[in-house]
Amino acid sequence: MRLSLVFSFLFLIACSKEHAPMLDPPPNSGVTILNQLSENYTQLPEQAISISQDKRVYAQYTDPTERYNHRVMGDGIEGGGLVVVMDSVFYELALADNYVFEDIRPRLYDVDQDGNLEIITIRTEITQGAGIMIYKILNNQLHEYAYVPEIGQSSRWLNLVTLNDLDEDGIVELVWIQTPHIGGILKVAKVQAGALTVLDELSGYSNHGYGDRNLCLSVLTQENQGKIFYVPTQDRTQIVGFKYSNGRLTVVSEIDQIIDFSRILSEQYSFSNPIFVEDNCIFVE
Ligand SMILES: [Ca+2]
Ligand SMILES: [Ca+2]
């Protein structure tokens, strides 16, 4: 009698399991998209995925390649492709063999302020060095929208500083440092369709240590005098704050401090009113 009760109990458990509700996440949820990005694509060693704050947009580099032997971030493995997910639709792009994404993960920012995020990449041509390519989804495809032309020489790289409307004229500015390892030149351009025009530049700054995976050596703040961005000097002994207005870069602050290029800048100094923008803060241990 007691044995039959046990069997009945086990039978009931088995039946209840058979009809248990499914625990898998619903299709196209964030977890599913992350799983698809990591399982259906070959990721770079950093496995870094950008996710927009509203979780509508995801982006990662794919198809690791060693066809460009520069090793600016240590391992010589760069991206050969890009996948972007917007509103659960996957958009893929494969670079031609003479290009790589010399980068860790794509940045997401609404550069034309139309309510949809664009994808900002460091894209290198093997004989011409690094440039910046901004992609936009148009007609269900990733299109080249705006770009900083390549530096013009192989094994020359650049790193982004910030993307923001710095002078508050309604147009987003892009700031970067060209050749941060060899006399880094700080440059600023307004983001508009097509090739971007450098509006001002100043040399002697750096936001990357050769071989490091830390691309996060700049900080943007909102201060009484407007938006100020900070980068280290090339010799790593100062942090310098810049304002951009009337088409010019102006130094507004010089802070004497030794900077460790393996650590993110915002952790090395107490900035007032930093604006959180992960676009200038790409860091992998
Ligand atoms: Ca946009
Ligand atoms: Ca502006």
PDB file of C-alpha atoms and ligand atoms in Angstrom:
ATOM      1  CA  MET A   1       0.000   0.000   0.000  1.00  0.00           C
ATOM      2  CA  ARG A   2       2.722   2.416   1.029  1.00  0.00           C
ATOM      3  CA  LEU A   3       4.785   1.479  -2.086  1.00  0.00           C
ATOM      4  CA  SER A   4       1.860   2.184  -4.442  1.00  0.00           C
ATOM      5  CA  LEU A   5       1.414   5.618  -2.860  1.00  0.00           C
ATOM      6  CA  VAL A   6       5.064   6.417  -3.572  1.00  0.00           C
ATOM      7  CA  PHE A   7       4.672   5.311  -7.214  1.00  0.00           C
ATOM      8  CA  SER A   8       1.522   7.445  -7.567  1.00  0.00           C
ATOM      9  CA  PHE A   9       3.381  10.437  -6.144  1.00  0.00           C
ATOM     10  CA  LEU A  10       6.292   9.950  -8.580  1.00  0.00           C
ATOM     11  CA  PHE A  11       3.836   9.547 -11.477  1.00  0.00           C
ATOM     12  CA  LEU A  12       2.182  12.850 -10.533  1.00  0.00           C
ATOM     13  CA  ILE A  13       5.569  14.613 -10.430  1.00  0.00           C
ATOM     14  CA  ALA A  14       6.469  13.205 -13.860  1.00  0.00           C
ATOM     15  CA  CYS A  15       3.155  14.395 -15.312  1.00  0.00           C
ATOM     16  CA  SER A  16       3.506  17.850 -13.799  1.00  0.00           C
ATOM     17  CA  LYS A  17       7.032  18.181 -15.249  1.00  0.00           C
ATOM     18  CA  GLU A  18       5.819  17.122 -18.658  1.00  0.00           C
ATOM     19  CA  HIS A  19       3.290  19.934 -18.637  1.00  0.00           C
ATOM     20  CA  ALA A  20       5.457  22.508 -16.887  1.00  0.00           C
ATOM     21  CA  PRO A  21       5.481  25.907 -18.593  1.00  0.00           C
ATOM     22  CA  MET A  22       8.465  26.605 -20.862  1.00  0.00           C
ATOM     23  CA  LEU A  23      11.205  28.550 -19.095  1.00  0.00           C
ATOM     24  CA  ASP A  24      13.040  29.701 -22.225  1.00  0.00           C
ATOM     25  CA  PRO A  25      13.044  33.477 -22.728  1.00  0.00           C
ATOM     26  CA  PRO A  26      10.616  34.755 -25.352  1.00  0.00           C
ATOM     27  CA  PRO A  27      11.982  35.183 -28.889  1.00  0.00           C
ATOM     28  CA  ASN A  28      14.022  38.347 -29.527  1.00  0.00           C
ATOM     29  CA  SER A  29      14.427  39.194 -25.860  1.00  0.00           C
ATOM     30  CA  GLY A  30      17.712  40.746 -24.779  1.00  0.00           C
ATOM     31  CA  VAL A  31      19.006  37.407 -23.503  1.00  0.00           C
ATOM     32  CA  THR A  32      18.207  35.709 -26.790  1.00  0.00           C
ATOM     33  CA  ILE A  33      19.908  38.457 -28.794  1.00  0.00           C
ATOM     34  CA  LEU A  34      23.020  38.228 -26.615  1.00  0.00           C
ATOM     35  CA  ASN A  35      23.016  34.446 -27.024  1.00  0.00           C
ATOM     36  CA  GLN A  36      22.694  34.768 -30.782  1.00  0.00           C
ATOM     37  CA  LEU A  37      25.496  37.328 -30.940  1.00  0.00           C
ATOM     38  CA  SER A  38      27.843  35.100 -28.974  1.00  0.00           C
ATOM     39  CA  GLU A  39      26.833  31.714 -30.437  1.00  0.00           C
ATOM     40  CA  ASN A  40      26.040  32.449 -34.090  1.00  0.00           C
ATOM     41  CA  TYR A  41      29.055  34.671 -34.788  1.00  0.00           C
ATOM     42  CA  THR A  42      32.803  34.327 -34.315  1.00  0.00           C
ATOM     43  CA  GLN A  43      33.661  36.996 -31.774  1.00  0.00           C
ATOM     44  CA  LEU A  44      36.899  38.875 -31.216  1.00  0.00           C
ATOM     45  CA  PRO A  45      38.929  37.728 -28.166  1.00  0.00           C
ATOM     46  CA  GLU A  46      37.450  40.593 -26.103  1.00  0.00           C
ATOM     47  CA  GLN A  47      33.870  39.354 -26.788  1.00  0.00           C
ATOM     48  CA  ALA A  48      32.689  42.942 -26.324  1.00  0.00           C
ATOM     49  CA  ILE A  49      29.088  43.823 -27.243  1.00  0.00           C
ATOM     50  CA  SER A  50      27.691  47.367 -27.217  1.00  0.00           C
ATOM     51  CA  ILE A  51      24.102  47.669 -25.953  1.00  0.00           C
ATOM     52  CA  SER A  52      22.073  50.877 -26.099  1.00  0.00           C
ATOM     53  CA  GLN A  53      20.526  52.107 -22.869  1.00  0.00           C
ATOM     54  CA  ASP A  54      17.025  51.357 -24.170  1.00  0.00           C
ATOM     55  CA  LYS A  55      18.173  47.863 -25.282  1.00  0.00           C
ATOM     56  CA  ARG A  56      16.944  48.523 -28.834  1.00  0.00           C
ATOM     57  CA  VAL A  57      20.401  48.346 -30.418  1.00  0.00           C
ATOM     58  CA  TYR A  58      23.304  45.894 -30.081  1.00  0.00           C
ATOM     59  CA  ALA A  59      26.586  45.852 -31.999  1.00  0.00           C
ATOM     60  CA  GLN A  60      29.728  43.756 -32.063  1.00  0.00           C
ATOM     61  CA  TYR A  61      32.677  43.074 -34.333  1.00  0.00           C
ATOM     62  CA  THR A  62      32.896  39.606 -35.845  1.00  0.00           C
ATOM     63  CA  ASP A  63      35.161  37.446 -38.003  1.00  0.00           C
ATOM     64  CA  PRO A  64      38.505  37.967 -36.219  1.00  0.00           C
ATOM     65  CA  THR A  65      41.433  38.231 -38.593  1.00  0.00           C
ATOM     66  CA  GLU A  66      45.217  38.580 -38.353  1.00  0.00           C
ATOM     67  CA  ARG A  67      45.597  40.028 -41.848  1.00  0.00           C
ATOM     68  CA  TYR A  68      46.812  43.384 -40.447  1.00  0.00           C
ATOM     69  CA  ASN A  69      49.926  42.924 -38.344  1.00  0.00           C
ATOM     70  CA  HIS A  70      49.948  46.101 -36.271  1.00  0.00           C
ATOM     71  CA  ARG A  71      49.146  44.786 -32.752  1.00  0.00           C
ATOM     72  CA  VAL A  72      48.060  48.189 -31.493  1.00  0.00           C
ATOM     73  CA  MET A  73      45.895  46.513 -28.839  1.00  0.00           C
ATOM     74  CA  GLY A  74      48.339  43.718 -28.127  1.00  0.00           C
ATOM     75  CA  ASP A  75      47.225  40.626 -29.989  1.00  0.00           C
ATOM     76  CA  GLY A  76      47.095  41.555 -33.694  1.00  0.00           C
ATOM     77  CA  ILE A  77      43.583  40.092 -33.956  1.00  0.00           C
ATOM     78  CA  GLU A  78      41.167  42.607 -35.480  1.00  0.00           C
ATOM     79  CA  GLY A  79      37.579  42.568 -36.708  1.00  0.00           C
ATOM     80  CA  GLY A  80      36.704  41.486 -40.229  1.00  0.00           C
ATOM     81  CA  GLY A  81      32.969  42.049 -39.889  1.00  0.00           C
ATOM     82  CA  LEU A  82      30.250  43.868 -37.986  1.00  0.00           C
ATOM     83  CA  VAL A  83      26.817  42.812 -36.798  1.00  0.00           C
ATOM     84  CA  VAL A  84      24.224  45.293 -35.571  1.00  0.00           C
ATOM     85  CA  VAL A  85      20.833  44.399 -34.093  1.00  0.00           C
ATOM     86  CA  MET A  86      18.188  47.111 -34.188  1.00  0.00           C
ATOM     87  CA  ASP A  87      14.668  46.341 -32.939  1.00  0.00           C
ATOM     88  CA  SER A  88      15.463  42.595 -33.122  1.00  0.00           C
ATOM     89  CA  VAL A  89      16.530  42.734 -36.791  1.00  0.00           C
ATOM     90  CA  PHE A  90      20.103  41.594 -37.498  1.00  0.00           C
ATOM     91  CA  TYR A  91      22.246  43.592 -39.967  1.00  0.00           C
ATOM     92  CA  GLU A  92      25.593  42.133 -41.039  1.00  0.00           C
ATOM     93  CA  LEU A  93      28.533  43.640 -42.844  1.00  0.00           C
ATOM     94  CA  ALA A  94      31.751  41.968 -44.056  1.00  0.00           C
ATOM     95  CA  LEU A  95      34.781  44.154 -44.750  1.00  0.00           C
ATOM     96  CA  ALA A  96      36.799  43.789 -47.939  1.00  0.00           C
ATOM     97  CA  ASP A  97      40.113  41.967 -47.442  1.00  0.00           C
ATOM     98  CA  ASN A  98      42.099  45.228 -47.337  1.00  0.00           C
ATOM     99  CA  TYR A  99      40.196  46.540 -44.295  1.00  0.00           C
ATOM    100  CA  VAL A 100      39.928  45.606 -40.585  1.00  0.00           C
ATOM    101  CA  PHE A 101      38.131  47.082 -37.618  1.00  0.00           C
ATOM    102  CA  GLU A 102      41.125  48.018 -35.444  1.00  0.00           C
ATOM    103  CA  ASP A 103      38.937  48.423 -32.411  1.00  0.00           C
ATOM    104  CA  ILE A 104      37.323  46.585 -29.468  1.00  0.00           C
ATOM    105  CA  ARG A 105      33.636  47.301 -29.844  1.00  0.00           C
ATOM    106  CA  PRO A 106      31.535  49.668 -31.967  1.00  0.00           C
ATOM    107  CA  ARG A 107      30.191  52.838 -30.351  1.00  0.00           C
ATOM    108  CA  LEU A 108      26.495  53.742 -30.504  1.00  0.00           C
ATOM    109  CA  TYR A 109      25.471  57.391 -30.752  1.00  0.00           C
ATOM    110  CA  ASP A 110      22.730  59.348 -32.506  1.00  0.00           C
ATOM    111  CA  VAL A 111      25.126  61.477 -34.524  1.00  0.00           C
ATOM    112  CA  ASP A 112      22.456  63.071 -36.773  1.00  0.00           C
ATOM    113  CA  GLN A 113      19.898  63.371 -33.972  1.00  0.00           C
ATOM    114  CA  ASP A 114      17.107  61.646 -35.886  1.00  0.00           C
ATOM    115  CA  GLY A 115      16.204  59.398 -32.940  1.00  0.00           C
ATOM    116  CA  ASN A 116      18.092  56.338 -34.218  1.00  0.00           C
ATOM    117  CA  LEU A 117      21.588  55.376 -33.146  1.00  0.00           C
ATOM    118  CA  GLU A 118      24.445  55.246 -35.609  1.00  0.00           C
ATOM    119  CA  ILE A 119      27.427  52.881 -35.285  1.00  0.00           C
ATOM    120  CA  ILE A 120      30.871  54.460 -34.949  1.00  0.00           C
ATOM    121  CA  THR A 121      33.913  52.338 -35.760  1.00  0.00           C
ATOM    122  CA  ILE A 122      37.676  52.613 -36.083  1.00  0.00           C
ATOM    123  CA  ARG A 123      38.226  51.093 -39.511  1.00  0.00           C
ATOM    124  CA  THR A 124      41.705  50.612 -40.923  1.00  0.00           C
ATOM    125  CA  GLU A 125      42.805  50.188 -44.522  1.00  0.00           C
ATOM    126  CA  ILE A 126      45.865  47.957 -44.559  1.00  0.00           C
ATOM    127  CA  THR A 127      48.121  50.315 -46.552  1.00  0.00           C
ATOM    128  CA  GLN A 128      46.590  53.618 -45.413  1.00  0.00           C
ATOM    129  CA  GLY A 129      46.182  53.160 -41.651  1.00  0.00           C
ATOM    130  CA  ALA A 130      43.203  53.943 -39.450  1.00  0.00           C
ATOM    131  CA  GLY A 131      40.143  56.072 -40.148  1.00  0.00           C
ATOM    132  CA  ILE A 132      36.729  56.449 -38.526  1.00  0.00           C
ATOM    133  CA  MET A 133      33.631  55.072 -40.274  1.00  0.00           C
ATOM    134  CA  ILE A 134      30.142  55.861 -39.060  1.00  0.00           C
ATOM    135  CA  TYR A 135      27.454  53.457 -40.284  1.00  0.00           C
ATOM    136  CA  LYS A 136      23.732  54.129 -40.452  1.00  0.00           C
ATOM    137  CA  ILE A 137      20.881  51.730 -41.075  1.00  0.00           C
ATOM    138  CA  LEU A 138      19.023  52.852 -44.182  1.00  0.00           C
ATOM    139  CA  ASN A 139      16.658  50.767 -46.315  1.00  0.00           C
ATOM    140  CA  ASN A 140      17.347  47.707 -44.150  1.00  0.00           C
ATOM    141  CA  GLN A 141      21.115  47.817 -44.713  1.00  0.00           C
ATOM    142  CA  LEU A 142      24.198  49.162 -42.983  1.00  0.00           C
ATOM    143  CA  HIS A 143      25.348  52.156 -45.022  1.00  0.00           C
ATOM    144  CA  GLU A 144      28.529  54.208 -44.772  1.00  0.00           C
ATOM    145  CA  TYR A 145      27.203  57.543 -43.512  1.00  0.00           C
ATOM    146  CA  ALA A 146      30.136  59.728 -42.482  1.00  0.00           C
ATOM    147  CA  TYR A 147      33.852  59.146 -42.163  1.00  0.00           C
ATOM    148  CA  VAL A 148      37.262  60.439 -41.206  1.00  0.00           C
ATOM    149  CA  PRO A 149      39.601  59.461 -44.067  1.00  0.00           C
ATOM    150  CA  GLU A 150      42.504  57.119 -43.274  1.00  0.00           C
ATOM    151  CA  ILE A 151      45.713  58.707 -41.957  1.00  0.00           C
ATOM    152  CA  GLY A 152      47.570  57.799 -45.147  1.00  0.00           C
ATOM    153  CA  GLN A 153      50.205  55.358 -43.891  1.00  0.00           C
ATOM    154  CA  SER A 154      50.092  51.753 -42.672  1.00  0.00           C
ATOM    155  CA  SER A 155      50.561  51.117 -38.913  1.00  0.00           C
ATOM    156  CA  ARG A 156      49.108  54.514 -38.006  1.00  0.00           C
ATOM    157  CA  TRP A 157      46.125  54.494 -35.665  1.00  0.00           C
ATOM    158  CA  LEU A 158      43.706  56.829 -33.927  1.00  0.00           C
ATOM    159  CA  ASN A 159      41.374  56.687 -30.910  1.00  0.00           C
ATOM    160  CA  LEU A 160      38.126  58.506 -30.243  1.00  0.00           C
ATOM    161  CA  VAL A 161      37.921  61.121 -27.490  1.00  0.00           C
ATOM    162  CA  THR A 162      34.252  62.064 -27.475  1.00  0.00           C
ATOM    163  CA  LEU A 163      31.051  62.392 -29.493  1.00  0.00           C
ATOM    164  CA  ASN A 164      28.755  65.167 -28.337  1.00  0.00           C
ATOM    165  CA  ASP A 165      27.277  68.525 -29.268  1.00  0.00           C
ATOM    166  CA  LEU A 166      30.159  70.376 -27.634  1.00  0.00           C
ATOM    167  CA  ASP A 167      29.265  73.924 -28.706  1.00  0.00           C
ATOM    168  CA  GLU A 168      25.511  73.311 -28.411  1.00  0.00           C
ATOM    169  CA  ASP A 169      24.749  74.425 -31.959  1.00  0.00           C
ATOM    170  CA  GLY A 170      22.579  71.366 -32.621  1.00  0.00           C
ATOM    171  CA  ILE A 171      25.288  69.487 -34.571  1.00  0.00           C
ATOM    172  CA  VAL A 172      27.263  66.654 -32.959  1.00  0.00           C
ATOM    173  CA  GLU A 173      31.037  67.050 -32.885  1.00  0.00           C
ATOM    174  CA  LEU A 174      33.467  64.142 -33.134  1.00  0.00           C
ATOM    175  CA  VAL A 175      36.833  64.460 -31.365  1.00  0.00           C
ATOM    176  CA  TRP A 176      39.711  62.030 -31.755  1.00  0.00           C
ATOM    177  CA  ILE A 177      43.478  61.756 -31.350  1.00  0.00           C
ATOM    178  CA  GLN A 178      45.443  60.773 -34.427  1.00  0.00           C
ATOM    179  CA  THR A 179      48.630  58.754 -33.791  1.00  0.00           C
ATOM    180  CA  PRO A 180      48.335  58.796 -29.960  1.00  0.00           C
ATOM    181  CA  HIS A 181      51.682  56.951 -29.609  1.00  0.00           C
ATOM    182  CA  ILE A 182      53.767  59.308 -31.736  1.00  0.00           C
ATOM    183  CA  GLY A 183      53.013  63.012 -31.242  1.00  0.00           C
ATOM    184  CA  GLY A 184      49.249  62.641 -30.877  1.00  0.00           C
ATOM    185  CA  ILE A 185      47.169  65.241 -32.707  1.00  0.00           C
ATOM    186  CA  LEU A 186      43.813  66.157 -31.158  1.00  0.00           C
ATOM    187  CA  LYS A 187      41.253  66.831 -33.904  1.00  0.00           C
ATOM    188  CA  VAL A 188      37.638  67.961 -34.000  1.00  0.00           C
ATOM    189  CA  ALA A 189      35.015  67.774 -36.760  1.00  0.00           C
ATOM    190  CA  LYS A 190      31.275  68.302 -37.050  1.00  0.00           C
ATOM    191  CA  VAL A 191      29.449  65.085 -37.953  1.00  0.00           C
ATOM    192  CA  GLN A 192      27.643  65.472 -41.255  1.00  0.00           C
ATOM    193  CA  ALA A 193      27.132  63.013 -44.108  1.00  0.00           C
ATOM    194  CA  GLY A 194      30.253  62.212 -46.095  1.00  0.00           C
ATOM    195  CA  ALA A 195      33.912  62.980 -45.394  1.00  0.00           C
ATOM    196  CA  LEU A 196      34.355  64.962 -42.180  1.00  0.00           C
ATOM    197  CA  THR A 197      36.295  68.221 -42.249  1.00  0.00           C
ATOM    198  CA  VAL A 198      38.802  68.876 -39.461  1.00  0.00           C
ATOM    199  CA  LEU A 199      37.924  72.264 -37.960  1.00  0.00           C
ATOM    200  CA  ASP A 200      40.779  72.599 -35.493  1.00  0.00           C
ATOM    201  CA  GLU A 201      43.681  70.520 -34.156  1.00  0.00           C
ATOM    202  CA  LEU A 202      46.353  70.659 -31.468  1.00  0.00           C
ATOM    203  CA  SER A 203      49.335  68.332 -31.062  1.00  0.00           C
ATOM    204  CA  GLY A 204      50.944  66.799 -27.983  1.00  0.00           C
ATOM    205  CA  TYR A 205      48.114  64.669 -26.532  1.00  0.00           C
ATOM    206  CA  SER A 206      47.449  60.961 -26.166  1.00  0.00           C
ATOM    207  CA  ASN A 207      44.619  58.641 -25.148  1.00  0.00           C
ATOM    208  CA  HIS A 208      46.155  55.214 -25.672  1.00  0.00           C
ATOM    209  CA  GLY A 209      49.211  53.213 -24.649  1.00  0.00           C
ATOM    210  CA  TYR A 210      50.603  50.965 -27.390  1.00  0.00           C
ATOM    211  CA  GLY A 211      49.514  47.362 -26.807  1.00  0.00           C
ATOM    212  CA  ASP A 212      46.816  48.269 -24.232  1.00  0.00           C
ATOM    213  CA  ARG A 213      43.138  47.364 -24.435  1.00  0.00           C
ATOM    214  CA  ASN A 214      42.192  50.541 -22.567  1.00  0.00           C
ATOM    215  CA  LEU A 215      40.590  53.003 -25.002  1.00  0.00           C
ATOM    216  CA  CYS A 216      39.079  54.984 -22.132  1.00  0.00           C
ATOM    217  CA  LEU A 217      41.448  57.868 -21.466  1.00  0.00           C
ATOM    218  CA  SER A 218      39.104  60.821 -21.952  1.00  0.00           C
ATOM    219  CA  VAL A 219      36.330  62.381 -19.876  1.00  0.00           C
ATOM    220  CA  LEU A 220      33.537  64.785 -20.860  1.00  0.00           C
ATOM    221  CA  THR A 221      32.058  67.114 -18.241  1.00  0.00           C
ATOM    222  CA  GLN A 222      29.262  69.677 -18.048  1.00  0.00           C
ATOM    223  CA  GLU A 223      30.612  72.744 -16.292  1.00  0.00           C
ATOM    224  CA  ASN A 224      29.526  76.370 -15.849  1.00  0.00           C
ATOM    225  CA  GLN A 225      31.505  77.341 -18.938  1.00  0.00           C
ATOM    226  CA  GLY A 226      29.888  74.576 -21.030  1.00  0.00           C
ATOM    227  CA  LYS A 227      31.027  71.129 -22.086  1.00  0.00           C
ATOM    228  CA  ILE A 228      34.694  70.432 -21.374  1.00  0.00           C
ATOM    229  CA  PHE A 229      36.599  67.323 -22.419  1.00  0.00           C
ATOM    230  CA  TYR A 230      39.826  66.120 -20.854  1.00  0.00           C
ATOM    231  CA  VAL A 231      42.713  64.061 -22.242  1.00  0.00           C
ATOM    232  CA  PRO A 232      46.271  63.354 -20.993  1.00  0.00           C
ATOM    233  CA  THR A 233      49.332  64.985 -22.491  1.00  0.00           C
ATOM    234  CA  GLN A 234      51.602  62.813 -24.629  1.00  0.00           C
ATOM    235  CA  ASP A 235      54.184  62.649 -21.810  1.00  0.00           C
ATOM    236  CA  ARG A 236      51.456  61.444 -19.376  1.00  0.00           C
ATOM    237  CA  THR A 237      52.204  64.120 -16.748  1.00  0.00           C
ATOM    238  CA  GLN A 238      49.095  66.297 -17.148  1.00  0.00           C
ATOM    239  CA  ILE A 239      45.376  66.145 -17.851  1.00  0.00           C
ATOM    240  CA  VAL A 240      44.249  68.991 -20.110  1.00  0.00           C
ATOM    241  CA  GLY A 241      40.668  70.261 -20.396  1.00  0.00           C
ATOM    242  CA  PHE A 242      39.383  71.697 -23.702  1.00  0.00           C
ATOM    243  CA  LYS A 243      36.394  73.709 -24.748  1.00  0.00           C
ATOM    244  CA  TYR A 244      35.218  73.754 -28.354  1.00  0.00           C
ATOM    245  CA  SER A 245      33.426  76.901 -29.494  1.00  0.00           C
ATOM    246  CA  ASN A 246      33.390  79.191 -32.524  1.00  0.00           C
ATOM    247  CA  GLY A 247      35.285  76.563 -34.504  1.00  0.00           C
ATOM    248  CA  ARG A 248      38.271  76.542 -32.138  1.00  0.00           C
ATOM    249  CA  LEU A 249      39.698  74.271 -29.456  1.00  0.00           C
ATOM    250  CA  THR A 250      40.755  76.211 -26.366  1.00  0.00           C
ATOM    251  CA  VAL A 251      42.682  74.916 -23.364  1.00  0.00           C
ATOM    252  CA  VAL A 252      40.690  75.774 -20.230  1.00  0.00           C
ATOM    253  CA  SER A 253      42.392  73.619 -17.604  1.00  0.00           C
ATOM    254  CA  GLU A 254      45.764  71.966 -16.980  1.00  0.00           C
ATOM    255  CA  ILE A 255      46.006  69.504 -14.106  1.00  0.00           C
ATOM    256  CA  ASP A 256      49.417  68.228 -13.056  1.00  0.00           C
ATOM    257  CA  GLN A 257      49.059  64.496 -12.543  1.00  0.00           C
ATOM    258  CA  ILE A 258      50.882  61.365 -13.676  1.00  0.00           C
ATOM    259  CA  ILE A 259      48.447  59.233 -15.669  1.00  0.00           C
ATOM    260  CA  ASP A 260      48.476  55.433 -15.749  1.00  0.00           C
ATOM    261  CA  PHE A 261      47.488  54.562 -19.325  1.00  0.00           C
ATOM    262  CA  SER A 262      46.349  51.066 -18.331  1.00  0.00           C
ATOM    263  CA  ARG A 263      43.507  52.522 -16.199  1.00  0.00           C
ATOM    264  CA  ILE A 264      40.474  54.543 -17.229  1.00  0.00           C
ATOM    265  CA  LEU A 265      40.915  58.293 -16.818  1.00  0.00           C
ATOM    266  CA  SER A 266      37.757  58.991 -14.775  1.00  0.00           C
ATOM    267  CA  GLU A 267      39.132  56.778 -11.973  1.00  0.00           C
ATOM    268  CA  GLN A 268      42.355  58.768 -11.755  1.00  0.00           C
ATOM    269  CA  TYR A 269      41.005  62.236 -11.020  1.00  0.00           C
ATOM    270  CA  SER A 270      37.857  63.621  -9.420  1.00  0.00           C
ATOM    271  CA  PHE A 271      36.190  65.389 -12.357  1.00  0.00           C
ATOM    272  CA  SER A 272      33.280  67.696 -11.605  1.00  0.00           C
ATOM    273  CA  ASN A 273      29.980  66.773 -13.289  1.00  0.00           C
ATOM    274  CA  PRO A 274      31.251  64.090 -15.676  1.00  0.00           C
ATOM    275  CA  ILE A 275      28.776  63.169 -18.410  1.00  0.00           C
ATOM    276  CA  PHE A 276      28.530  59.410 -18.679  1.00  0.00           C
ATOM    277  CA  VAL A 277      29.225  58.573 -22.300  1.00  0.00           C
ATOM    278  CA  GLU A 278      30.512  55.089 -22.836  1.00  0.00           C
ATOM    279  CA  ASP A 279      31.486  56.027 -26.379  1.00  0.00           C
ATOM    280  CA  ASN A 280      34.795  57.338 -25.096  1.00  0.00           C
ATOM    281  CA  CYS A 281      35.161  54.637 -22.466  1.00  0.00           C
ATOM    282  CA  ILE A 282      35.929  51.275 -24.005  1.00  0.00           C
ATOM    283  CA  PHE A 283      37.936  49.176 -21.617  1.00  0.00           C
ATOM    284  CA  VAL A 284      38.719  45.464 -21.420  1.00  0.00           C
ATOM    285  CA  GLU A 285      40.829  44.005 -18.602  1.00  0.00           C
TER     286      GLU A 285
HETATM  287 CA    CA B   1      20.734  58.947 -35.900  1.00  0.00          CA
HETATM  288 CA    CA B   2      27.895  71.160 -32.069  1.00  0.00          CA
END
